[in-house]
Coordinates of C-alpha atoms in Angstrom, one line a residue:
X1 CA -0.2 8.8 35.9
X2 CA 0.0 12.6 35.7
X3 CA -1.7 14.7 38.2
X4 CA -3.3 16.6 35.3
X5 CA -5.2 13.5 34.2
X6 CA -6.1 11.5 37.3
X7 CA -7.8 8.7 35.4
X8 CA -4.5 7.9 33.5
X9 CA -6.3 8.4 30.2
X10 CA -4.8 9.8 27.0
X11 CA -5.4 13.5 26.7
X12 CA -7.0 13.3 23.2
X13 CA -9.3 10.5 24.2
X14 CA -10.4 12.4 27.4
X15 CA -11.1 15.5 25.2
X16 CA -13.3 13.3 23.0
X17 CA -15.1 12.1 26.1
X18 CA -15.8 15.6 27.1
X19 CA -17.4 16.4 23.7
X20 CA -19.5 13.2 23.9
X21 CA -20.7 14.2 27.4
X22 CA -21.8 17.6 26.1
X23 CA -24.0 15.9 23.4
X24 CA -25.9 13.8 25.9
X25 CA -29.0 15.5 27.2
X26 CA -28.7 17.1 30.7
X27 CA -31.8 15.1 31.8
X28 CA -30.3 11.8 30.7
X29 CA -27.0 12.6 32.5
X30 CA -28.9 13.4 35.7
X31 CA -30.8 10.1 35.3
X32 CA -27.6 8.2 34.8
X33 CA -26.0 9.6 37.9
X34 CA -29.1 9.0 40.0
X35 CA -30.0 5.5 38.8
X36 CA -27.0 4.0 37.0
X37 CA -29.2 4.0 33.8
X38 CA -28.6 1.1 31.4
X39 CA -26.0 2.2 29.0
X40 CA -27.6 0.9 25.9
X41 CA -30.4 3.3 26.5
X42 CA -29.2 6.7 25.5
X43 CA -32.7 8.0 24.8
X44 CA -34.4 9.3 28.0
X45 CA -37.2 7.1 29.4
X46 CA -38.6 9.9 31.5
X47 CA -40.5 12.7 29.7
X48 CA -41.3 16.3 30.5
X49 CA -45.0 16.7 30.1
X50 CA -44.9 20.4 31.0
X51 CA -44.1 21.0 27.3
X52 CA -46.2 19.9 24.4
X53 CA -43.4 17.8 22.9
X54 CA -39.7 17.0 23.0
X55 CA -39.6 15.9 19.4
X56 CA -37.3 17.6 16.9
X57 CA -40.4 18.2 14.7
X58 CA -42.2 20.3 17.4
X59 CA -43.6 22.5 14.7
X60 CA -45.2 19.6 13.1
X61 CA -46.8 18.6 16.4
X62 CA -48.1 22.1 16.9
X63 CA -49.5 22.1 13.4
X64 CA -51.3 18.8 14.0
X65 CA -52.8 20.2 17.2
X66 CA -54.1 23.2 15.4
X67 CA -55.4 21.1 12.5
X68 CA -57.4 18.7 14.8
X69 CA -58.5 21.3 17.4
X70 CA -60.5 23.2 14.8
X71 CA -63.0 20.3 14.8
X72 CA -62.4 18.7 18.2
X73 CA -61.5 21.2 20.9
X74 CA -59.9 18.6 23.3
X75 CA -57.5 17.1 20.7
X76 CA -54.5 18.0 22.8
X77 CA -56.2 17.2 26.2
X78 CA -57.9 13.8 26.2
X79 CA -54.7 11.7 25.9
X80 CA -52.2 14.1 27.3
X81 CA -49.5 12.2 29.1
X82 CA -49.1 9.3 26.8
X83 CA -45.5 8.6 25.8
X84 CA -46.1 9.7 22.2
X85 CA -48.2 12.7 23.1
X86 CA -51.2 11.1 21.3
X87 CA -53.6 13.6 19.8
X88 CA -57.4 12.8 19.7
X89 CA -59.2 13.0 16.4
X90 CA -62.5 12.4 18.0
X91 CA -64.1 10.8 21.1
X92 CA -67.7 10.2 21.8
X93 CA -69.5 10.0 25.1
X94 CA -69.2 12.4 28.0
X95 CA -66.4 15.0 27.9
X96 CA -63.5 14.1 30.1
X97 CA -62.7 16.7 32.9
X98 CA -60.3 19.5 32.1
X99 CA -58.8 22.2 34.4
X100 CA -60.1 25.7 33.8
X101 CA -58.6 29.2 34.5
X102 CA -56.0 31.4 32.9
X103 CA -53.0 29.5 34.4
X104 CA -54.5 26.0 34.6
X105 CA -52.4 23.0 33.5
X106 CA -53.5 20.1 31.4
X107 CA -54.3 16.9 33.4
X108 CA -51.6 14.3 32.9
X109 CA -53.2 10.9 32.1
X110 CA -52.1 7.4 31.6
X111 CA -53.7 4.4 29.9
X112 CA -54.8 1.4 32.0
X113 CA -55.8 -2.1 31.1
X114 CA -59.4 -3.2 31.7
X115 CA -60.1 -6.5 33.4
X116 CA -63.4 -8.3 34.1
X117 CA -65.5 -6.2 31.8
X118 CA -68.6 -8.0 30.5
X119 CA -67.4 -7.5 26.9
X120 CA -64.1 -9.4 27.7
X121 CA -65.5 -12.9 27.1
X122 CA -66.6 -12.2 23.5
X123 CA -64.2 -9.4 22.6
X124 CA -62.1 -11.4 20.1
X125 CA -65.2 -12.0 18.0
X126 CA -66.5 -8.4 18.6
X127 CA -63.1 -6.9 17.8
X128 CA -63.1 -8.7 14.4
X129 CA -66.5 -7.2 13.6
X130 CA -65.2 -3.8 14.6
X131 CA -62.2 -3.9 12.3
X132 CA -64.3 -5.3 9.5
X133 CA -66.6 -2.3 9.9
X134 CA -63.6 0.0 9.8
X135 CA -62.4 -1.7 6.6
X136 CA -65.9 -1.3 5.1
X137 CA -65.9 2.4 5.9
X138 CA -62.4 2.7 4.3
X139 CA -60.8 3.9 7.5
X140 CA -57.0 3.6 7.4
X141 CA -56.8 2.1 10.9
X142 CA -53.6 0.8 12.4
X143 CA -54.5 -0.5 15.9
X144 CA -57.5 -1.2 18.2
X145 CA -56.8 -1.2 21.9
X146 CA -59.5 -1.7 24.5
X147 CA -58.4 0.1 27.6
X148 CA -59.3 2.9 30.0
X149 CA -57.7 6.1 31.2
X150 CA -56.7 7.5 34.7
X151 CA -55.2 10.6 36.0
X152 CA -51.6 9.9 37.0
X153 CA -51.5 8.2 40.5
X154 CA -55.3 7.9 40.8
X155 CA -57.9 5.4 40.1
X156 CA -59.3 4.8 36.6
X157 CA -62.0 7.4 35.8
X158 CA -63.1 6.5 32.2
X159 CA -65.3 3.8 31.0
X160 CA -64.0 1.1 28.6
X161 CA -62.5 3.0 25.7
X162 CA -62.2 1.4 22.3
X163 CA -59.0 3.3 21.3
X164 CA -58.5 3.2 17.6
X165 CA -55.3 4.3 15.9
X166 CA -55.4 5.7 12.4
X167 CA -52.8 6.8 10.0
X168 CA -51.9 10.5 10.4
X169 CA -54.1 12.9 8.5
X170 CA -56.2 10.0 7.1
X171 CA -59.4 10.4 9.1
X172 CA -61.7 13.4 9.0
X173 CA -63.7 14.5 12.0
X174 CA -67.0 13.8 10.2
X175 CA -66.0 10.3 9.2
X176 CA -64.7 9.6 12.7
X177 CA -68.1 10.7 14.1
X178 CA -70.0 8.5 11.7
X179 CA -67.8 5.5 12.3
X180 CA -68.0 5.9 16.1
X181 CA -71.8 5.9 15.9
X182 CA -71.7 2.7 13.8
X183 CA -69.4 0.9 16.2
X184 CA -71.5 2.1 19.2
X185 CA -74.6 0.6 17.5
X186 CA -72.8 -2.6 16.7
X187 CA -71.7 -3.1 20.4
X188 CA -75.0 -2.0 21.8
X189 CA -76.9 -4.5 19.6
X190 CA -74.5 -7.1 21.0
X191 CA -75.9 -6.2 24.5
X192 CA -73.2 -4.0 25.9
X193 CA -73.2 -0.4 27.3
X194 CA -70.9 1.8 29.3
X195 CA -68.1 2.3 26.7
X196 CA -66.7 5.0 24.5
X197 CA -65.0 5.2 21.1
X198 CA -61.9 7.3 20.6
X199 CA -59.6 7.9 17.6
X200 CA -56.0 8.9 17.7
X201 CA -53.3 9.4 15.0
X202 CA -50.9 6.5 15.4
X203 CA -48.6 4.1 13.5
X204 CA -47.6 0.6 14.2
X205 CA -43.9 -0.2 14.0
X206 CA -42.1 -3.5 13.9
X207 CA -38.9 -2.8 15.7
X208 CA -36.2 -4.0 14.1
X209 CA -13.9 -14.4 15.2
X210 CA -13.1 -12.3 18.4
X211 CA -13.5 -12.3 22.2
X212 CA -16.0 -14.3 24.2
X213 CA -19.1 -12.6 25.6
X214 CA -18.2 -11.4 29.1
X215 CA -19.4 -13.0 32.3
X216 CA -22.0 -10.9 34.2
X217 CA -22.2 -10.7 38.0
X218 CA -23.8 -7.4 39.1
X219 CA -22.9 -8.1 42.7
X220 CA -19.1 -8.3 42.2
X221 CA -18.7 -6.3 39.0
X222 CA -17.6 -2.8 39.9
X223 CA -19.5 -1.3 36.9
X224 CA -22.2 -3.7 35.9
X225 CA -24.0 -1.1 33.8
X226 CA -20.9 -0.9 31.5
X227 CA -20.4 -4.6 31.3
X228 CA -24.0 -5.6 30.6
X229 CA -24.1 -4.8 26.8
X230 CA -21.2 -7.2 26.3
X231 CA -22.7 -10.1 28.2
X232 CA -25.3 -12.8 27.3
X233 CA -27.7 -11.7 30.0
X234 CA -31.2 -11.4 28.5
X235 CA -31.8 -8.1 26.8
X236 CA -28.8 -9.0 24.5
X237 CA -28.5 -6.6 21.6
X238 CA -28.1 -8.4 18.3
X239 CA -28.0 -7.6 14.6
X240 CA -27.3 -9.4 11.3
X241 CA -23.6 -9.2 10.3
X242 CA -24.4 -8.2 6.8
X243 CA -26.9 -5.4 7.8
X244 CA -25.8 -4.3 11.3
X245 CA -27.9 -1.2 11.1
X246 CA -31.0 -3.3 11.6
X247 CA -31.0 -4.2 15.3
X248 CA -33.1 -6.0 17.8
X249 CA -32.9 -8.0 21.0
X250 CA -32.4 -11.7 21.9
X251 CA -35.4 -13.3 23.8
X252 CA -34.7 -16.7 25.4
X253 CA -32.1 -19.5 25.3
X254 CA -33.0 -23.0 24.3
X255 CA -31.1 -26.3 24.3
X256 CA -31.7 -28.1 21.0
X257 CA -32.1 -31.5 22.7
X258 CA -31.0 -33.4 25.8
X259 CA -28.4 -35.2 23.7
X260 CA -26.9 -32.1 22.1
X261 CA -24.7 -29.3 23.5
X262 CA -26.0 -26.9 20.8
X263 CA -27.6 -23.8 22.4
X264 CA -30.2 -21.7 20.5
X265 CA -31.5 -18.1 20.9
X266 CA -35.0 -17.0 20.1
X267 CA -35.7 -13.7 18.5
X268 CA -38.0 -12.0 16.0
X269 CA -37.7 -13.0 12.3
X270 CA -37.7 -9.3 11.3
X271 CA -34.6 -8.8 13.5
X272 CA -32.3 -11.4 11.8
X273 CA -33.9 -11.0 8.3
X274 CA -35.2 -7.4 8.0
X275 CA -38.0 -7.2 5.5
X276 CA -36.4 -4.1 3.9
X277 CA -33.2 -6.1 3.1
X278 CA -35.1 -9.4 2.4
X279 CA -38.4 -8.5 0.7
X280 CA -39.1 -12.1 -0.4
X281 CA -40.2 -13.2 3.2
X282 CA -39.5 -16.9 2.7
X283 CA -38.8 -19.7 5.2
X284 CA -35.1 -20.4 6.0
X285 CA -34.2 -23.8 7.5
X286 CA -30.5 -24.3 8.0
X287 CA -30.5 -27.6 9.8
X288 CA -28.1 -28.8 7.1
X289 CA -24.9 -27.1 6.0
X290 CA -26.1 -26.6 2.4
X291 CA -27.4 -23.1 3.0
X292 CA -25.0 -20.1 3.2
X293 CA -24.5 -18.9 6.7
X294 CA -26.3 -15.8 7.9
X295 CA -24.2 -14.8 10.9
X296 CA -25.4 -12.7 13.8
X297 CA -23.4 -10.2 15.9
X298 CA -23.7 -8.8 19.4
X299 CA -24.3 -5.1 19.3
X300 CA -25.2 -3.6 15.9
X301 CA -24.1 -0.2 14.7
X302 CA -26.2 2.0 17.1
X303 CA -26.0 -0.5 20.0
X304 CA -22.2 -0.4 19.9
X305 CA -22.0 3.3 19.3
X306 CA -24.5 4.2 22.0
X307 CA -22.7 1.9 24.5
X308 CA -19.4 3.5 23.7
X309 CA -20.8 7.0 23.9
X310 CA -22.3 6.3 27.3
X311 CA -19.0 5.0 28.6
X312 CA -17.2 8.0 27.3
X313 CA -19.8 10.3 28.9
X314 CA -19.3 8.5 32.2
X315 CA -15.5 8.8 31.9
X316 CA -16.0 12.5 31.4
X317 CA -18.2 12.7 34.5
X318 CA -15.7 10.7 36.6
X319 CA -12.9 13.1 35.5
X320 CA -15.0 16.0 36.6
X321 CA -15.7 14.4 39.9
X322 CA -12.1 13.6 40.5
X323 CA -11.1 17.2 39.8
X324 CA -13.8 18.4 42.2
X325 CA -12.8 16.0 44.9
X326 CA -9.0 15.8 44.5
X327 CA -8.5 16.1 48.2
X328 CA -10.2 12.7 48.9
X329 CA -7.1 10.6 48.0
X330 CA -5.1 12.7 50.3
X331 CA -7.5 12.0 53.2
X332 CA -7.6 8.3 52.4
X333 CA -3.9 7.9 52.2
X334 CA -1.8 5.6 50.0
X335 CA -3.3 2.3 48.5
X336 CA -3.0 -0.7 50.8
X337 CA -2.0 -4.2 50.0
X338 CA -4.8 -6.5 49.2
X339 CA -7.0 -4.0 47.6
X340 CA -8.8 -5.0 44.3
X341 CA -6.5 -5.0 41.3
X342 CA -9.0 -5.5 38.5
X343 CA -9.9 -1.8 37.7
X344 CA -7.3 -1.4 34.9
X345 CA -8.1 -4.9 33.5
X346 CA -11.8 -4.1 33.3
X347 CA -11.2 -0.7 31.6
X348 CA -9.0 -2.5 29.0
X349 CA -11.6 -5.2 28.6
X350 CA -14.3 -2.7 27.8
X351 CA -12.4 -0.4 25.5
X352 CA -10.2 -3.1 23.7
X353 CA -10.1 -2.7 20.0
X354 CA -11.2 -6.3 19.5
X355 CA -14.8 -5.2 20.2
X356 CA -14.8 -2.5 17.6
X357 CA -14.8 -4.8 14.5
X358 CA -18.2 -6.4 13.7
X359 CA -16.6 -9.6 12.6
X360 CA -15.1 -9.9 16.1
X361 CA -18.6 -9.7 17.6
X362 CA -20.1 -12.6 15.8
X363 CA -21.9 -14.9 18.3
X364 CA -23.8 -17.4 16.0
X365 CA -25.7 -18.0 12.8
X366 CA -29.3 -18.2 11.8
X367 CA -30.7 -21.7 12.1
X368 CA -34.4 -21.2 11.2
X369 CA -36.6 -18.3 10.2
X370 CA -40.4 -18.5 9.9
X371 CA -41.9 -16.2 7.3
X372 CA -43.6 -13.2 8.9
X373 CA -47.3 -13.9 8.8
X374 CA -50.4 -12.2 10.2
X375 CA -53.6 -13.6 11.6
X376 CA -52.2 -17.1 11.9
X377 CA -54.9 -19.7 12.5
X378 CA -56.4 -20.7 14.8
X379 CA -55.7 -17.9 17.3
X380 CA -55.0 -15.0 14.8
X381 CA -51.6 -14.1 16.3
X382 CA -48.5 -12.7 14.4
X383 CA -45.9 -15.2 13.4
X384 CA -42.6 -13.4 13.6
X385 CA -39.8 -15.6 15.1
X386 CA -36.4 -17.0 14.3
X387 CA -33.8 -19.3 15.9
X388 CA -30.1 -18.5 16.1
X389 CA -27.5 -21.2 16.8
X390 CA -24.8 -19.8 19.1
X391 CA -21.1 -20.6 18.7
X392 CA -20.0 -22.5 21.8
X393 CA -16.5 -20.9 21.8
X394 CA -18.0 -17.4 22.0
X395 CA -19.5 -18.0 25.4
X396 CA -18.0 -18.8 28.8
X397 CA -20.4 -21.5 29.8
X398 CA -19.0 -21.7 33.3
X399 CA -20.3 -18.2 34.1
X400 CA -23.3 -18.3 31.7
X401 CA -26.4 -17.0 33.6
X402 CA -29.0 -18.6 31.2
X403 CA -32.5 -17.2 30.9
X404 CA -32.2 -14.3 33.4
X405 CA -33.4 -10.7 32.7
X406 CA -31.3 -7.9 34.2
X407 CA -33.9 -5.7 35.9
X408 CA -31.3 -3.1 37.1
X409 CA -29.9 -0.3 35.1
X410 CA -32.8 2.1 34.5
X411 CA -34.3 1.2 37.9
X412 CA -32.8 1.1 41.3
X413 CA -33.7 -1.9 43.5
X414 CA -35.9 0.4 45.5
X415 CA -37.8 1.7 42.4
X416 CA -38.2 -1.8 41.0
X417 CA -39.8 -3.0 44.3
X418 CA -42.2 0.0 44.5
X419 CA -43.3 -0.4 40.8
X420 CA -43.6 -4.2 40.7
X421 CA -44.8 -4.9 44.3
X422 CA -46.7 -1.7 45.1
X423 CA -49.0 -3.0 47.9
X424 CA -48.0 -3.4 51.5
X425 CA -49.0 -7.1 51.4
X426 CA -46.8 -7.6 48.4
X427 CA -43.8 -6.4 50.3
X428 CA -44.1 -9.1 53.0
X429 CA -42.3 -11.8 51.1
X430 CA -40.7 -9.7 48.4
X431 CA -37.0 -10.0 47.8
X432 CA -35.1 -8.2 45.0
X433 CA -33.8 -10.7 42.4
X434 CA -30.3 -11.8 43.3
X435 CA -27.8 -9.5 41.6
X436 CA -30.7 -7.9 39.8
X437 CA -31.2 -11.0 37.5
X438 CA -34.8 -12.2 37.3
X439 CA -34.9 -15.9 36.4
X440 CA -37.4 -16.8 33.5
X441 CA -39.3 -19.8 34.7
X442 CA -42.9 -20.9 33.9
X443 CA -45.4 -19.4 31.5
X444 CA -48.3 -16.9 32.0
X445 CA -51.4 -18.5 30.5
X446 CA -54.2 -16.8 28.7
X447 CA -56.7 -16.9 31.7
X448 CA -54.4 -14.8 33.9
X449 CA -53.9 -12.2 31.2
X450 CA -57.7 -11.7 31.3
X451 CA -58.1 -12.1 35.1
X452 CA -54.8 -11.1 36.8
X453 CA -54.1 -11.5 40.5
X454 CA -51.9 -8.5 41.0
X455 CA -53.2 -5.2 42.4
X456 CA -51.7 -1.8 41.7
X457 CA -51.1 1.0 44.2
X458 CA -54.8 2.1 43.7
X459 CA -56.1 -1.4 44.3
X460 CA -57.0 -2.1 40.7
X461 CA -56.3 -5.5 39.2
X462 CA -53.4 -5.7 36.8
X463 CA -50.6 -8.0 35.5
X464 CA -47.3 -6.2 36.1
X465 CA -44.4 -7.1 33.8
X466 CA -40.8 -6.2 33.1
X467 CA -38.4 -6.5 30.1
X468 CA -34.9 -5.5 29.1
X469 CA -34.3 -4.4 25.5
X470 CA -31.7 -2.8 23.3
X471 CA -33.3 0.7 23.1
X472 CA -35.1 1.4 26.3
X473 CA -33.2 -1.0 28.7
X474 CA -35.2 -2.1 31.7
X475 CA -38.8 -1.0 31.7
X476 CA -41.9 -2.0 33.6
X477 CA -45.5 -2.2 32.3
X478 CA -49.0 -3.5 32.9
X479 CA -50.8 -5.9 30.6
X480 CA -54.1 -5.0 29.0
X481 CA -56.9 -7.5 29.9
X482 CA -58.4 -7.5 26.4
X483 CA -56.6 -8.3 23.2
X484 CA -55.6 -5.6 20.7
X485 CA -55.8 -5.7 16.9
X486 CA -53.2 -4.3 14.5
X487 CA -53.4 -3.7 10.8
X488 CA -50.4 -3.5 8.4
X489 CA -50.8 -1.9 5.0
X490 CA -48.5 -3.5 2.4
X491 CA -45.3 -3.2 4.5
X492 CA -42.6 -4.9 2.3
X493 CA -45.2 -7.3 0.9
X494 CA -46.8 -8.0 4.2
X495 CA -50.4 -6.9 4.7
X496 CA -53.3 -7.9 7.0
X497 CA -54.7 -7.9 10.5
X498 CA -53.4 -9.7 13.6
X499 CA -54.4 -10.1 17.3
X500 CA -51.9 -9.0 19.9
X501 CA -51.2 -9.1 23.6
X502 CA -50.7 -5.5 24.6
X503 CA -48.7 -3.9 27.3
X504 CA -49.0 -0.3 28.6
X505 CA -46.3 1.7 30.4
X506 CA -46.2 1.5 34.2
X507 CA -47.2 5.2 34.7
X508 CA -46.9 8.1 32.3
X509 CA -43.8 9.6 33.9
X510 CA -41.8 6.4 33.3
X511 CA -41.8 6.7 29.5
X512 CA -42.8 4.0 27.0
X513 CA -42.5 0.3 27.7
X514 CA -40.6 -0.3 24.4
X515 CA -39.3 1.5 21.3
X516 CA -38.0 0.3 17.9
X517 CA -34.9 -1.9 18.5
X518 CA -36.6 -3.7 21.5
X519 CA -38.1 -6.3 19.2
X520 CA -37.3 -9.8 20.4
X521 CA -37.2 -8.7 24.1
X522 CA -38.8 -11.3 26.4
X523 CA -41.4 -10.0 28.8
X524 CA -41.7 -11.6 32.3
X525 CA -44.2 -11.1 35.1
X526 CA -42.8 -10.0 38.4
X527 CA -42.3 -13.6 39.5
X528 CA -40.3 -14.5 36.3
X529 CA -43.0 -16.3 34.4
X530 CA -42.8 -15.7 30.6
X531 CA -45.6 -13.7 29.0
X532 CA -44.4 -13.1 25.5
X533 CA -42.0 -11.6 23.0
X534 CA -42.0 -8.0 21.8
X535 CA -42.8 -7.7 18.1
X536 CA -43.9 -4.0 17.7
X537 CA -45.8 -1.1 19.1
X538 CA -48.2 1.7 18.3
X539 CA -47.5 5.4 18.7
X540 CA -45.1 7.6 16.8
X541 CA -42.0 6.4 14.9
X542 CA -40.0 6.6 18.1
X543 CA -42.4 6.5 21.1
X544 CA -44.8 3.7 21.7
X545 CA -48.0 4.2 23.7
X546 CA -48.8 0.5 23.4
X547 CA -46.4 -2.4 23.0
X548 CA -47.5 -5.6 21.2
X549 CA -46.4 -9.1 22.1
X550 CA -46.9 -12.5 20.7
X551 CA -47.7 -14.8 23.7
X552 CA -44.9 -17.2 24.5
X553 CA -47.2 -20.2 25.1
X554 CA -48.1 -20.0 21.4
X555 CA -44.5 -19.4 20.2
X556 CA -43.3 -22.5 22.1
X557 CA -45.9 -24.6 20.3
X558 CA -44.7 -23.3 17.0
X559 CA -41.0 -23.9 17.9
X560 CA -41.8 -27.5 18.8
X561 CA -43.1 -28.2 15.3
X562 CA -39.6 -27.7 14.0
X563 CA -37.5 -28.6 17.0
X564 CA -39.6 -31.2 18.9
X565 CA -36.8 -32.0 21.4
X566 CA -35.9 -28.5 22.3
X567 CA -36.4 -27.1 25.8
X568 CA -35.7 -23.9 27.7
X569 CA -32.1 -23.6 29.0
X570 CA -32.0 -25.1 32.5
X571 CA -32.4 -22.8 35.5
X572 CA -28.9 -21.9 36.7
X573 CA -28.5 -21.4 40.4
X574 CA -25.6 -19.3 41.6
X575 CA -23.0 -21.3 43.5
X576 CA -22.7 -20.4 47.2
X577 CA -19.1 -19.9 48.2

């Protein structure tokens, strides 16, 4: 090892690392240093709300603000602070407070779920009447979310807001005003008051031979954030072998039956069979070998590239640190016998060429795909799920962790505890999940979604949840107490309305709960009970204000129709040495 290159790395490769490090945003590098951010998440999950937007199309955003503000002066104020920077087309009711004065700043707000509202018991029926009215008025609506707003860090100030997303530039101020009056009349006639109607521009997105998967033990692994993308810990990045640019996330592991050693992985149908590449949207059942295999790989194109870039950026940072603190080895002296010898092996393991070839990252093949369907009777949920059969020789079953979600990465153990257990009484019996791995066990039922037992830092009822996905890594959120509705307009032959379970970010400054690429991620409450699987979100093309789930209790019922003997992979307890 030359003194000029203290990491013992090839000069050309180190130069490449330096260039990659320069391309990573300064804010994201600082975040990585401070919190060991999950490496599959190159996009920042903290946003600077002092500026109007961080999007490349900033001019388009400014243009939209100017267009809407002509008719509705608070277009850029009412929903300021949401991850997408949602703009208000129109809102009825009393004007929300704004700061005044020549140097006043806009109030940063965040969306909150509403629980225990008198409308909650009949909302599913009322919501259907609302979207039927929107259809009759020819409104190009995309989502309906019943929620409220609060100033960041404070209690909710707004009444129940029926927050309606519409396609950009599709709704005039006049029509919004007319429709809001009609919805208000409809809900008032049903016996309700104390609510408002608000419209925002928003779209709904449906996120889309070789070595064994590595074992994962964050406690003993020296760099768990580097190792995580190559392990089967939940939040596993997957993609179809034939179309690796369409990527998503694995949800949960199943055993096919008690008498079989075949292990299955649940994910979204649109992840393993993207509608753009498979417009026919038909069922696929490969329980026999007559069908051609549709193989699935770990880490699609962007997942692998982003992971590699993050590693290279970290290598560059380490090289800088070593150059700055070259005197430290002199103070520590020569290496001693008995010190760990796995550093070089781990570096070789991560950067080995065998991971660079997609064929070498194949982990299984598609066993069953349900056609994507909307408003499935009797509950009206979205059907969007598929089952992958894993290749046994691609996994080290002796170190397999099963259905555990890695809650580290973006969040330190301290931050996780503060977000998920914010009350002093919560902290009494709280323990951070061992090694940062939260075991999935049990199911959140519908009643607790409507009437949660958790309290947030302001003493308001909420159901706090966590997930780990390809794009945003580990994120926390709060479940809305009333169901949302989404509408799809002829998207690859799929059109219609569905009911969704909705999740909001846990605070405006923490960024969105999900983004495209997180589809298939499983969402757990803070105790590890399974809430649902991410299928999409509403906001802009890259930033979701609201994340939509299909509830797991219903998905499990659907799976049992095709795999009646299947069951969740058994709980794995770490051996005590």
